[in-house]
PDB file of C-alpha atoms in Angstrom:
ATOM      1  CA  MET A 288      -0.019  -0.235   0.150  1.00  0.00           C
ATOM      2  CA  PRO A 289       1.880   3.250  -0.779  1.00  0.00           C
ATOM      3  CA  THR A 290       2.299   5.595   1.428  1.00  0.00           C
ATOM      4  CA  ASP A 291       1.347   9.367   1.501  1.00  0.00           C
ATOM      5  CA  PHE A 292       4.433  11.489   2.469  1.00  0.00           C
ATOM      6  CA  ARG A 293       2.567  14.804   1.230  1.00  0.00           C
ATOM      7  CA  SER A 294       2.590  17.297   4.673  1.00  0.00           C
ATOM      8  CA  PRO A 295      -0.260  17.775   6.081  1.00  0.00           C
ATOM      9  CA  ALA A 296      -2.140  20.655   4.584  1.00  0.00           C
ATOM     10  CA  PRO A 297      -2.335  23.955   6.910  1.00  0.00           C
ATOM     11  CA  SER A 298      -5.267  24.528   8.991  1.00  0.00           C
ATOM     12  CA  ALA A 299      -7.449  27.823   8.114  1.00  0.00           C
ATOM     13  CA  SER A 300      -6.214  29.698  11.422  1.00  0.00           C
ATOM     14  CA  ALA A 301      -2.457  29.300  10.547  1.00  0.00           C
ATOM     15  CA  PRO A 302      -2.227  31.921   8.070  1.00  0.00           C
ATOM     16  CA  ALA A 303      -3.817  34.732  10.703  1.00  0.00           C
ATOM     17  CA  THR A 304      -1.934  33.258  13.593  1.00  0.00           C
ATOM     18  CA  ALA A 305       1.699  33.671  11.673  1.00  0.00           C
ATOM     19  CA  PRO A 306       1.738  37.605  11.055  1.00  0.00           C
ATOM     20  CA  ALA A 307       0.269  37.965  14.810  1.00  0.00           C
ATOM     21  CA  ALA A 308       3.326  36.062  16.148  1.00  0.00           C
ATOM     22  CA  SER A 309       5.594  38.030  13.756  1.00  0.00           C
ATOM     23  CA  ARG A 310       4.271  41.323  14.907  1.00  0.00           C
ATOM     24  CA  ARG A 311       4.670  40.226  18.281  1.00  0.00           C
ATOM     25  CA  ALA A 312       8.387  39.166  17.777  1.00  0.00           C
ATOM     26  CA  ARG A 313       9.316  42.279  17.153  1.00  0.00           C
ATOM     27  CA  PRO A 314       9.211  44.609  20.503  1.00  0.00           C
ATOM     28  CA  GLY A 315      10.739  47.935  19.070  1.00  0.00           C
ATOM     29  CA  ARG A 316       8.061  48.330  17.236  1.00  0.00           C
ATOM     30  CA  ALA A 317       5.431  51.175  18.063  1.00  0.00           C
ATOM     31  CA  ARG A 318       2.079  50.811  17.953  1.00  0.00           C
ATOM     32  CA  PRO A 319       0.084  52.526  15.594  1.00  0.00           C
ATOM     33  CA  GLY A 320      -1.965  54.363  17.802  1.00  0.00           C
ATOM     34  CA  LEU A 321       0.744  56.130  19.637  1.00  0.00           C
ATOM     35  CA  LYS A 322       3.486  58.806  18.631  1.00  0.00           C
ATOM     36  CA  ASN A 323       6.770  59.350  19.757  1.00  0.00           C
ATOM     37  CA  PRO A 324       6.401  62.381  21.767  1.00  0.00           C
ATOM     38  CA  LEU A 325      10.214  63.358  21.753  1.00  0.00           C
ATOM     39  CA  PRO A 326      10.306  65.428  18.190  1.00  0.00           C
ATOM     40  CA  ALA A 327       7.259  67.416  19.613  1.00  0.00           C
ATOM     41  CA  PHE A 328       9.466  68.029  23.182  1.00  0.00           C
ATOM     42  CA  VAL A 329      12.354  68.931  21.312  1.00  0.00           C
ATOM     43  CA  LEU A 330      10.827  71.307  19.003  1.00  0.00           C
ATOM     44  CA  LEU A 331       8.286  72.781  21.893  1.00  0.00           C
ATOM     45  CA  LEU A 332      12.232  73.575  23.991  1.00  0.00           C
ATOM     46  CA  PHE A 333      13.799  75.425  21.126  1.00  0.00           C
ATOM     47  CA  ALA A 334      10.788  77.465  20.690  1.00  0.00           C
ATOM     48  CA  VAL A 335      10.602  78.477  23.933  1.00  0.00           C
ATOM     49  CA  PHE A 336      14.941  79.082  24.324  1.00  0.00           C
ATOM     50  CA  PHE A 337      14.871  80.965  20.898  1.00  0.00           C
ATOM     51  CA  VAL A 338      11.816  82.543  20.958  1.00  0.00           C
ATOM     52  CA  LEU A 339      11.288  84.170  24.854  1.00  0.00           C
ATOM     53  CA  PRO A 340      14.160  86.385  24.512  1.00  0.00           C
ATOM     54  CA  VAL A 341      12.766  87.845  21.558  1.00  0.00           C
ATOM     55  CA  VAL A 342       9.503  88.293  23.240  1.00  0.00           C
ATOM     56  CA  TRP A 343      11.053  89.201  26.224  1.00  0.00           C
ATOM     57  CA  LEU A 344      12.868  92.217  24.412  1.00  0.00           C
ATOM     58  CA  LEU A 345       9.534  93.550  22.812  1.00  0.00           C
ATOM     59  CA  LEU A 346       8.292  94.035  26.047  1.00  0.00           C
ATOM     60  CA  ALA A 347      11.371  95.243  27.508  1.00  0.00           C
ATOM     61  CA  ALA A 348      11.137  98.351  24.945  1.00  0.00           C
ATOM     62  CA  THR A 349       7.091  98.995  26.240  1.00  0.00           C
ATOM     63  CA  LYS A 350       8.329  99.408  29.944  1.00  0.00           C
ATOM     64  CA  THR A 351      10.278 101.773  32.224  1.00  0.00           C
ATOM     65  CA  ASP A 352      13.846 100.931  33.885  1.00  0.00           C
ATOM     66  CA  ASP A 353      12.325 100.262  37.206  1.00  0.00           C
ATOM     67  CA  GLN A 354       9.651  98.249  35.689  1.00  0.00           C
ATOM     68  CA  LEU A 355      12.409  96.082  33.580  1.00  0.00           C
ATOM     69  CA  VAL A 356      13.988  95.463  36.910  1.00  0.00           C
ATOM     70  CA  HIS A 357      11.128  94.435  38.932  1.00  0.00           C
ATOM     71  CA  ALA A 358       7.863  93.825  37.164  1.00  0.00           C
ATOM     72  CA  ASN A 359       7.085  90.440  35.135  1.00  0.00           C
ATOM     73  CA  PRO A 360       9.417  89.637  32.691  1.00  0.00           C
ATOM     74  CA  LEU A 361       6.831  89.139  30.080  1.00  0.00           C
ATOM     75  CA  SER A 362       4.473  92.086  31.251  1.00  0.00           C
ATOM     76  CA  PHE A 363       3.521  95.034  28.845  1.00  0.00           C
ATOM     77  CA  GLY A 364       4.666  97.929  29.905  1.00  0.00           C
ATOM     78  CA  SER A 365       2.968 100.832  28.286  1.00  0.00           C
ATOM     79  CA  LEU A 366       2.750 102.953  25.443  1.00  0.00           C
ATOM     80  CA  HIS A 367       3.725 105.982  26.879  1.00  0.00           C
ATOM     81  CA  ALA A 368       6.924 104.299  28.188  1.00  0.00           C
ATOM     82  CA  LEU A 369       7.563 103.210  25.162  1.00  0.00           C
ATOM     83  CA  ARG A 370       6.963 106.675  23.372  1.00  0.00           C
ATOM     84  CA  ALA A 371       9.383 107.896  25.736  1.00  0.00           C
ATOM     85  CA  ASN A 372      12.278 105.154  25.084  1.00  0.00           C
ATOM     86  CA  TRP A 373      11.547 105.992  21.518  1.00  0.00           C
ATOM     87  CA  ASP A 374      12.225 110.043  22.150  1.00  0.00           C
ATOM     88  CA  ALA A 375      15.271 109.764  24.622  1.00  0.00           C
ATOM     89  CA  LEU A 376      16.838 107.361  21.831  1.00  0.00           C
ATOM     90  CA  THR A 377      16.630 109.435  19.052  1.00  0.00           C
ATOM     91  CA  GLY A 378      17.481 112.103  20.847  1.00  0.00           C
ATOM     92  CA  TYR A 379      21.035 110.626  22.211  1.00  0.00           C
ATOM     93  CA  GLN A 380      23.662 112.889  20.790  1.00  0.00           C
ATOM     94  CA  GLY A 381      22.102 114.763  18.384  1.00  0.00           C
ATOM     95  CA  ASP A 382      19.639 111.532  16.718  1.00  0.00           C
ATOM     96  CA  THR A 383      23.403 109.606  16.299  1.00  0.00           C
ATOM     97  CA  VAL A 384      21.364 106.718  16.479  1.00  0.00           C
ATOM     98  CA  MET A 385      19.614 107.173  13.019  1.00  0.00           C
ATOM     99  CA  VAL A 386      22.942 108.388  11.478  1.00  0.00           C
ATOM    100  CA  TRP A 387      24.315 104.920  12.258  1.00  0.00           C
ATOM    101  CA  LEU A 388      21.416 103.218  10.796  1.00  0.00           C
ATOM    102  CA  ARG A 389      22.186 105.300   7.606  1.00  0.00           C
ATOM    103  CA  ASN A 390      25.823 104.196   7.388  1.00  0.00           C
ATOM    104  CA  SER A 391      24.886 100.627   7.835  1.00  0.00           C
ATOM    105  CA  ALA A 392      22.565 100.530   5.137  1.00  0.00           C
ATOM    106  CA  VAL A 393      24.855 102.770   2.511  1.00  0.00           C
ATOM    107  CA  TYR A 394      27.890  99.978   3.856  1.00  0.00           C
ATOM    108  CA  THR A 395      25.618  96.932   3.226  1.00  0.00           C
ATOM    109  CA  PHE A 396      24.172  97.676   0.125  1.00  0.00           C
ATOM    110  CA  LEU A 397      26.812  99.431  -1.742  1.00  0.00           C
ATOM    111  CA  ALA A 398      28.783  96.145  -0.669  1.00  0.00           C
ATOM    112  CA  LEU A 399      25.799  94.115  -1.431  1.00  0.00           C
ATOM    113  CA  VAL A 400      26.418  95.314  -5.039  1.00  0.00           C
ATOM    114  CA  ILE A 401      29.838  95.110  -5.521  1.00  0.00           C
ATOM    115  CA  THR A 402      29.711  90.964  -4.385  1.00  0.00           C
ATOM    116  CA  LEU A 403      26.917  89.866  -6.401  1.00  0.00           C
ATOM    117  CA  VAL A 404      28.502  91.603  -9.604  1.00  0.00           C
ATOM    118  CA  VAL A 405      32.349  89.664  -8.737  1.00  0.00           C
ATOM    119  CA  VAL A 406      30.833  86.755  -7.106  1.00  0.00           C
ATOM    120  CA  ILE A 407      28.268  85.276  -9.950  1.00  0.00           C
ATOM    121  CA  PRO A 408      30.622  85.181 -12.645  1.00  0.00           C
ATOM    122  CA  ALA A 409      33.520  84.064  -9.893  1.00  0.00           C
ATOM    123  CA  GLY A 410      31.274  80.988  -9.070  1.00  0.00           C
ATOM    124  CA  TYR A 411      30.534  80.606 -12.871  1.00  0.00           C
ATOM    125  CA  ALA A 412      33.957  80.673 -14.171  1.00  0.00           C
ATOM    126  CA  LEU A 413      34.994  78.268 -11.532  1.00  0.00           C
ATOM    127  CA  ALA A 414      32.551  75.755 -12.401  1.00  0.00           C
ATOM    128  CA  LEU A 415      32.069  76.067 -16.246  1.00  0.00           C
ATOM    129  CA  THR A 416      35.407  77.137 -17.843  1.00  0.00           C
ATOM    130  CA  GLU A 417      38.935  75.909 -17.892  1.00  0.00           C
ATOM    131  CA  PHE A 418      41.630  78.093 -17.208  1.00  0.00           C
ATOM    132  CA  PRO A 419      45.179  77.986 -15.891  1.00  0.00           C
ATOM    133  CA  GLY A 420      44.928  78.048 -12.145  1.00  0.00           C
ATOM    134  CA  ARG A 421      41.418  77.376 -12.023  1.00  0.00           C
ATOM    135  CA  HIS A 422      42.014  74.012  -9.379  1.00  0.00           C
ATOM    136  CA  THR A 423      44.524  76.220  -7.074  1.00  0.00           C
ATOM    137  CA  LEU A 424      41.792  79.644  -7.231  1.00  0.00           C
ATOM    138  CA  LEU A 425      38.997  77.354  -5.962  1.00  0.00           C
ATOM    139  CA  VAL A 426      41.680  75.733  -3.310  1.00  0.00           C
ATOM    140  CA  ALA A 427      42.687  79.290  -1.997  1.00  0.00           C
ATOM    141  CA  THR A 428      38.783  80.279  -2.234  1.00  0.00           C
ATOM    142  CA  LEU A 429      38.224  77.115   0.137  1.00  0.00           C
ATOM    143  CA  VAL A 430      41.105  77.976   2.545  1.00  0.00           C
ATOM    144  CA  VAL A 431      39.710  81.275   2.869  1.00  0.00           C
ATOM    145  CA  MET A 432      35.882  80.141   3.221  1.00  0.00           C
ATOM    146  CA  LEU A 433      37.357  78.272   6.376  1.00  0.00           C
ATOM    147  CA  MET A 434      38.966  81.430   8.167  1.00  0.00           C
ATOM    148  CA  PRO A 435      37.505  82.772  10.846  1.00  0.00           C
ATOM    149  CA  SER A 436      36.641  86.572  10.106  1.00  0.00           C
ATOM    150  CA  ALA A 437      38.696  87.808  12.704  1.00  0.00           C
ATOM    151  CA  THR A 438      42.042  86.468  11.579  1.00  0.00           C
ATOM    152  CA  LEU A 439      41.696  88.906   8.359  1.00  0.00           C
ATOM    153  CA  VAL A 440      40.774  91.969  10.063  1.00  0.00           C
ATOM    154  CA  VAL A 441      44.773  92.706  10.932  1.00  0.00           C
ATOM    155  CA  PRO A 442      45.730  92.075   7.181  1.00  0.00           C
ATOM    156  CA  LEU A 443      42.641  94.004   5.853  1.00  0.00           C
ATOM    157  CA  PHE A 444      44.363  97.193   8.152  1.00  0.00           C
ATOM    158  CA  LEU A 445      47.513  97.050   6.685  1.00  0.00           C
ATOM    159  CA  GLU A 446      46.017  96.729   3.091  1.00  0.00           C
ATOM    160  CA  MET A 447      43.702  99.695   3.819  1.00  0.00           C
ATOM    161  CA  ASN A 448      46.396 101.463   5.188  1.00  0.00           C
ATOM    162  CA  ALA A 449      48.896 101.146   2.725  1.00  0.00           C
ATOM    163  CA  VAL A 450      46.564 102.545   0.135  1.00  0.00           C
ATOM    164  CA  HIS A 451      45.535 105.447   2.482  1.00  0.00           C
ATOM    165  CA  LEU A 452      41.617 104.393   2.756  1.00  0.00           C
ATOM    166  CA  ILE A 453      41.437 104.396   6.622  1.00  0.00           C
ATOM    167  CA  GLY A 454      38.680 106.395   7.770  1.00  0.00           C
ATOM    168  CA  SER A 455      37.160 106.455   4.786  1.00  0.00           C
ATOM    169  CA  MET A 456      33.722 104.411   4.191  1.00  0.00           C
ATOM    170  CA  TRP A 457      35.294 102.617   1.042  1.00  0.00           C
ATOM    171  CA  SER A 458      37.404 100.960   4.300  1.00  0.00           C
ATOM    172  CA  VAL A 459      34.796  98.638   5.108  1.00  0.00           C
ATOM    173  CA  ILE A 460      32.411  98.791   1.870  1.00  0.00           C
ATOM    174  CA  LEU A 461      35.334  96.963   0.028  1.00  0.00           C
ATOM    175  CA  PRO A 462      36.221  94.164   2.594  1.00  0.00           C
ATOM    176  CA  TYR A 463      32.884  93.768   2.957  1.00  0.00           C
ATOM    177  CA  SER A 464      32.504  92.631  -0.776  1.00  0.00           C
ATOM    178  CA  PHE A 465      35.237  89.968  -0.486  1.00  0.00           C
ATOM    179  CA  TYR A 466      32.697  87.221   0.148  1.00  0.00           C
ATOM    180  CA  PRO A 467      34.372  83.809  -0.807  1.00  0.00           C
ATOM    181  CA  PHE A 468      31.401  81.375   0.648  1.00  0.00           C
ATOM    182  CA  GLY A 469      29.231  83.432  -1.803  1.00  0.00           C
ATOM    183  CA  VAL A 470      31.768  82.307  -4.771  1.00  0.00           C
ATOM    184  CA  TYR A 471      31.308  78.879  -3.428  1.00  0.00           C
ATOM    185  CA  LEU A 472      27.878  78.660  -3.056  1.00  0.00           C
ATOM    186  CA  ALA A 473      27.629  80.001  -7.040  1.00  0.00           C
ATOM    187  CA  TYR A 474      29.774  76.991  -7.707  1.00  0.00           C
ATOM    188  CA  ILE A 475      27.915  74.678  -6.477  1.00  0.00           C
ATOM    189  CA  TYR A 476      24.858  75.745  -7.876  1.00  0.00           C
ATOM    190  CA  PHE A 477      26.251  75.992 -11.370  1.00  0.00           C
ATOM    191  CA  SER A 478      28.061  72.842 -10.942  1.00  0.00           C
ATOM    192  CA  THR A 479      24.905  70.461 -10.280  1.00  0.00           C
ATOM    193  CA  ALA A 480      21.935  72.720 -11.519  1.00  0.00           C
ATOM    194  CA  ILE A 481      22.793  74.190 -15.097  1.00  0.00           C
ATOM    195  CA  PRO A 482      22.860  71.967 -18.064  1.00  0.00           C
ATOM    196  CA  ARG A 483      26.108  71.918 -19.730  1.00  0.00           C
ATOM    197  CA  SER A 484      23.799  71.007 -22.809  1.00  0.00           C
ATOM    198  CA  LEU A 485      22.142  74.562 -22.830  1.00  0.00           C
ATOM    199  CA  LEU A 486      25.499  76.298 -22.670  1.00  0.00           C
ATOM    200  CA  GLU A 487      26.757  74.315 -25.581  1.00  0.00           C
ATOM    201  CA  ALA A 488      23.570  75.023 -27.703  1.00  0.00           C
ATOM    202  CA  ALA A 489      24.368  78.717 -26.845  1.00  0.00           C
ATOM    203  CA  ARG A 490      27.622  78.560 -27.908  1.00  0.00           C
ATOM    204  CA  LEU A 491      26.815  76.799 -31.224  1.00  0.00           C
ATOM    205  CA  ASP A 492      24.257  79.548 -31.828  1.00  0.00           C
ATOM    206  CA  GLY A 493      27.441  81.477 -31.694  1.00  0.00           C
ATOM    207  CA  CYS A 494      26.899  83.327 -28.312  1.00  0.00           C
ATOM    208  CA  SER A 495      30.207  84.242 -26.762  1.00  0.00           C
ATOM    209  CA  GLU A 496      31.060  82.586 -22.928  1.00  0.00           C
ATOM    210  CA  PHE A 497      30.275  86.084 -21.554  1.00  0.00           C
ATOM    211  CA  GLY A 498      26.669  85.920 -23.772  1.00  0.00           C
ATOM    212  CA  ALA A 499      26.384  82.446 -22.299  1.00  0.00           C
ATOM    213  CA  PHE A 500      26.149  82.987 -18.845  1.00  0.00           C
ATOM    214  CA  ARG A 501      24.399  86.659 -19.631  1.00  0.00           C
ATOM    215  CA  ARG A 502      21.683  85.341 -21.631  1.00  0.00           C
ATOM    216  CA  VAL A 503      21.743  81.321 -20.258  1.00  0.00           C
ATOM    217  CA  ALA A 504      23.010  80.619 -17.230  1.00  0.00           C
ATOM    218  CA  LEU A 505      22.207  84.028 -15.461  1.00  0.00           C
ATOM    219  CA  PRO A 506      18.401  84.150 -15.718  1.00  0.00           C
ATOM    220  CA  LEU A 507      18.184  80.290 -14.400  1.00  0.00           C
ATOM    221  CA  ALA A 508      20.313  81.389 -11.403  1.00  0.00           C
ATOM    222  CA  MET A 509      17.818  83.506  -9.586  1.00  0.00           C
ATOM    223  CA  PRO A 510      17.410  81.536  -6.753  1.00  0.00           C
ATOM    224  CA  VAL A 511      21.490  81.358  -5.803  1.00  0.00           C
ATOM    225  CA  VAL A 512      21.329  85.058  -6.447  1.00  0.00           C
ATOM    226  CA  ALA A 513      19.016  86.074  -3.550  1.00  0.00           C
ATOM    227  CA  LEU A 514      20.706  83.176  -1.399  1.00  0.00           C
ATOM    228  CA  VAL A 515      23.948  85.247  -1.777  1.00  0.00           C
ATOM    229  CA  GLY A 516      22.394  88.492  -1.633  1.00  0.00           C
ATOM    230  CA  PHE A 517      20.761  87.361   1.686  1.00  0.00           C
ATOM    231  CA  PHE A 518      23.899  85.990   3.098  1.00  0.00           C
ATOM    232  CA  SER A 519      26.241  88.633   2.081  1.00  0.00           C
ATOM    233  CA  PHE A 520      23.598  91.325   3.616  1.00  0.00           C
ATOM    234  CA  VAL A 521      22.949  89.402   6.539  1.00  0.00           C
ATOM    235  CA  ALA A 522      26.838  88.985   7.332  1.00  0.00           C
ATOM    236  CA  ASN A 523      27.734  92.561   6.401  1.00  0.00           C
ATOM    237  CA  TRP A 524      24.934  94.416   8.963  1.00  0.00           C
ATOM    238  CA  THR A 525      25.834  92.324  11.884  1.00  0.00           C
ATOM    239  CA  ASN A 526      30.125  92.838  11.316  1.00  0.00           C
ATOM    240  CA  TYR A 527      31.103  94.307  14.176  1.00  0.00           C
ATOM    241  CA  PHE A 528      35.245  94.145  14.573  1.00  0.00           C
ATOM    242  CA  LEU A 529      35.937  95.521  10.837  1.00  0.00           C
ATOM    243  CA  PRO A 530      34.554  98.478  11.446  1.00  0.00           C
ATOM    244  CA  TYR A 531      35.071  99.099  14.663  1.00  0.00           C
ATOM    245  CA  VAL A 532      38.391  98.776  13.904  1.00  0.00           C
ATOM    246  CA  LEU A 533      39.044 100.616  10.396  1.00  0.00           C
ATOM    247  CA  LEU A 534      36.436 103.744  11.502  1.00  0.00           C
ATOM    248  CA  PRO A 535      37.846 106.124  13.843  1.00  0.00           C
ATOM    249  CA  GLN A 536      34.964 108.324  14.009  1.00  0.00           C
ATOM    250  CA  ASP A 537      31.248 107.969  16.298  1.00  0.00           C
ATOM    251  CA  ASP A 538      29.421 109.593  12.953  1.00  0.00           C
ATOM    252  CA  GLN A 539      31.179 106.702  10.531  1.00  0.00           C
ATOM    253  CA  PHE A 540      30.122 103.756  12.918  1.00  0.00           C
ATOM    254  CA  PRO A 541      27.274 101.295  11.384  1.00  0.00           C
ATOM    255  CA  VAL A 542      24.393  99.893  14.118  1.00  0.00           C
ATOM    256  CA  GLN A 543      26.377  97.582  15.681  1.00  0.00           C
ATOM    257  CA  VAL A 544      29.269  99.527  16.313  1.00  0.00           C
ATOM    258  CA  GLY A 545      26.580 102.054  18.250  1.00  0.00           C
ATOM    259  CA  LEU A 546      25.355  99.597  20.034  1.00  0.00           C
ATOM    260  CA  GLY A 547      28.663  98.653  21.491  1.00  0.00           C
ATOM    261  CA  THR A 548      28.753 102.602  22.396  1.00  0.00           C
ATOM    262  CA  LEU A 549      25.404 102.710  23.845  1.00  0.00           C
ATOM    263  CA  LEU A 550      25.992  99.639  25.936  1.00  0.00           C
ATOM    264  CA  ASP A 551      29.512 101.384  27.236  1.00  0.00           C
ATOM    265  CA  SER A 552      26.925 104.183  28.061  1.00  0.00           C
ATOM    266  CA  VAL A 553      24.220 102.240  30.923  1.00  0.00           C
ATOM    267  CA  PRO A 554      25.305 103.276  34.347  1.00  0.00           C
ATOM    268  CA  GLN A 555      24.494  99.751  35.443  1.00  0.00           C
ATOM    269  CA  PHE A 556      26.869  98.192  32.780  1.00  0.00           C
ATOM    270  CA  ASN A 557      29.751 100.748  32.873  1.00  0.00           C
ATOM    271  CA  PRO A 558      29.864 103.112  36.712  1.00  0.00           C
ATOM    272  CA  THR A 559      32.152 105.541  34.310  1.00  0.00           C
ATOM    273  CA  ALA A 560      29.539 106.297  32.327  1.00  0.00           C
ATOM    274  CA  GLY A 561      29.073 110.007  32.187  1.00  0.00           C
ATOM    275  CA  THR A 562      26.213 112.155  31.984  1.00  0.00           C
ATOM    276  CA  LEU A 563      25.239 111.257  28.471  1.00  0.00           C
ATOM    277  CA  SER A 564      23.659 107.680  29.744  1.00  0.00           C
ATOM    278  CA  VAL A 565      21.146 105.550  28.133  1.00  0.00           C
ATOM    279  CA  GLU A 566      18.445 103.636  30.138  1.00  0.00           C
ATOM    280  CA  ARG A 567      18.179  99.659  29.429  1.00  0.00           C
ATOM    281  CA  PRO A 568      14.552 100.010  27.967  1.00  0.00           C
ATOM    282  CA  GLU A 569      16.499 102.141  25.565  1.00  0.00           C
ATOM    283  CA  LEU A 570      19.349 100.128  24.635  1.00  0.00           C
ATOM    284  CA  ALA A 571      16.640  97.222  24.124  1.00  0.00           C
ATOM    285  CA  LEU A 572      14.589  99.399  22.073  1.00  0.00           C
ATOM    286  CA  ALA A 573      18.188  99.981  19.890  1.00  0.00           C
ATOM    287  CA  THR A 574      18.810  96.585  19.436  1.00  0.00           C
ATOM    288  CA  LEU A 575      15.081  95.918  18.628  1.00  0.00           C
ATOM    289  CA  LEU A 576      15.760  98.600  15.486  1.00  0.00           C
ATOM    290  CA  ALA A 577      19.178  97.061  15.092  1.00  0.00           C
ATOM    291  CA  ILE A 578      17.529  93.625  14.296  1.00  0.00           C
ATOM    292  CA  THR A 579      14.832  94.692  12.297  1.00  0.00           C
ATOM    293  CA  PRO A 580      15.979  95.167   8.413  1.00  0.00           C
ATOM    294  CA  VAL A 581      17.611  91.478   8.536  1.00  0.00           C
ATOM    295  CA  LEU A 582      13.973  90.532   9.773  1.00  0.00           C
ATOM    296  CA  VAL A 583      12.296  92.342   7.302  1.00  0.00           C
ATOM    297  CA  VAL A 584      14.763  91.316   3.989  1.00  0.00           C
ATOM    298  CA  PHE A 585      14.365  87.236   5.547  1.00  0.00           C
ATOM    299  CA  LEU A 586      10.393  87.604   5.269  1.00  0.00           C
ATOM    300  CA  PHE A 587      10.555  88.890   1.473  1.00  0.00           C
ATOM    301  CA  ALA A 588      13.433  86.630   0.743  1.00  0.00           C
ATOM    302  CA  GLN A 589      11.995  83.766   2.154  1.00  0.00           C
ATOM    303  CA  ARG A 590      10.718  81.737  -0.843  1.00  0.00           C
ATOM    304  CA  PHE A 591      14.132  82.562  -2.531  1.00  0.00           C
ATOM    305  CA  LEU A 592      16.136  81.182   0.083  1.00  0.00           C
ATOM    306  CA  VAL A 593      14.028  78.034   0.035  1.00  0.00           C
ATOM    307  CA  ALA A 594      14.748  78.062  -3.815  1.00  0.00           C
ATOM    308  CA  GLY A 595      18.569  78.978  -3.707  1.00  0.00           C
ATOM    309  CA  MET A 596      19.044  76.061  -0.919  1.00  0.00           C
ATOM    310  CA  LEU A 597      17.135  73.423  -2.542  1.00  0.00           C
ATOM    311  CA  ALA A 598      18.717  73.989  -6.151  1.00  0.00           C
ATOM    312  CA  GLY A 599      21.562  71.857  -6.655  1.00  0.00           C
ATOM    313  CA  ALA A 600      19.951  68.947  -4.352  1.00  0.00           C
ATOM    314  CA  THR A 601      19.070  66.626  -6.914  1.00  0.00           C
ATOM    315  CA  LYS A 602      20.929  66.551 -10.544  1.00  0.00           C
ATOM    316  CA  ASP A 603      19.058  65.028 -13.495  1.00  0.00           C
TER     317      ASP A 603
END
């Protein structure tokens, strides 16, 4: 009699119990109904860490000096105190705070124009053209980009002194325009986001190298232009050490150096402050004035910033 060696058919309940058993065998897998609260907690912690100081600064400008010390740190003062702080700040040394803001705007925007005119073509040339010394120039750009800006202040001072520019606005504007990080950003963008076939087609149609850059590459490079412009604007607007060294007169200071002067005029921070003293709420209001242009530029340029940061992330 033949023997049947075939395995017995599995029971109907086996397919249902096997996946259940495999799911129970994975202890690290979270159940679908529960969410991990750690990311939300970390985001909340960072929000508190970064937002609370800004809220405190906004409210500090609406208080008197006594309210700033003794009242609730997150309480609103009064519009009358805000008006008084504004009048005291704008009247400090004959409206010198507004002169500092104007100086910052002049230095920053002139340097920004020069930076964009130089940096974008330089990044294009390093990425898409061949010339002697290209690799050496790219390495030098990377090395200078990695150097702390404070290490360049003394050499820049010696250079500006050699050409007799110390004390003029160009002693600040020209070093501001030297922006190797922007060259590197433009180099990365043109290396990854611009199809070489477009440039080759433009050359076949009779365009020169400059014509291919102006007619083809530059219109496609608006995201990186905005990105370089924003980073250059922020770096120049917030620069303190360079204009502090190169500009000898108070009426030439940008607002960042002016904030240092105001800080030295607060009696609680400098016991030797003279009769032209500044209260702490006035210093908080001056700080808000100093950071407002950066905030406004960021709000208007954030769409272009996102496009510029994502450009070149993928390559067809």
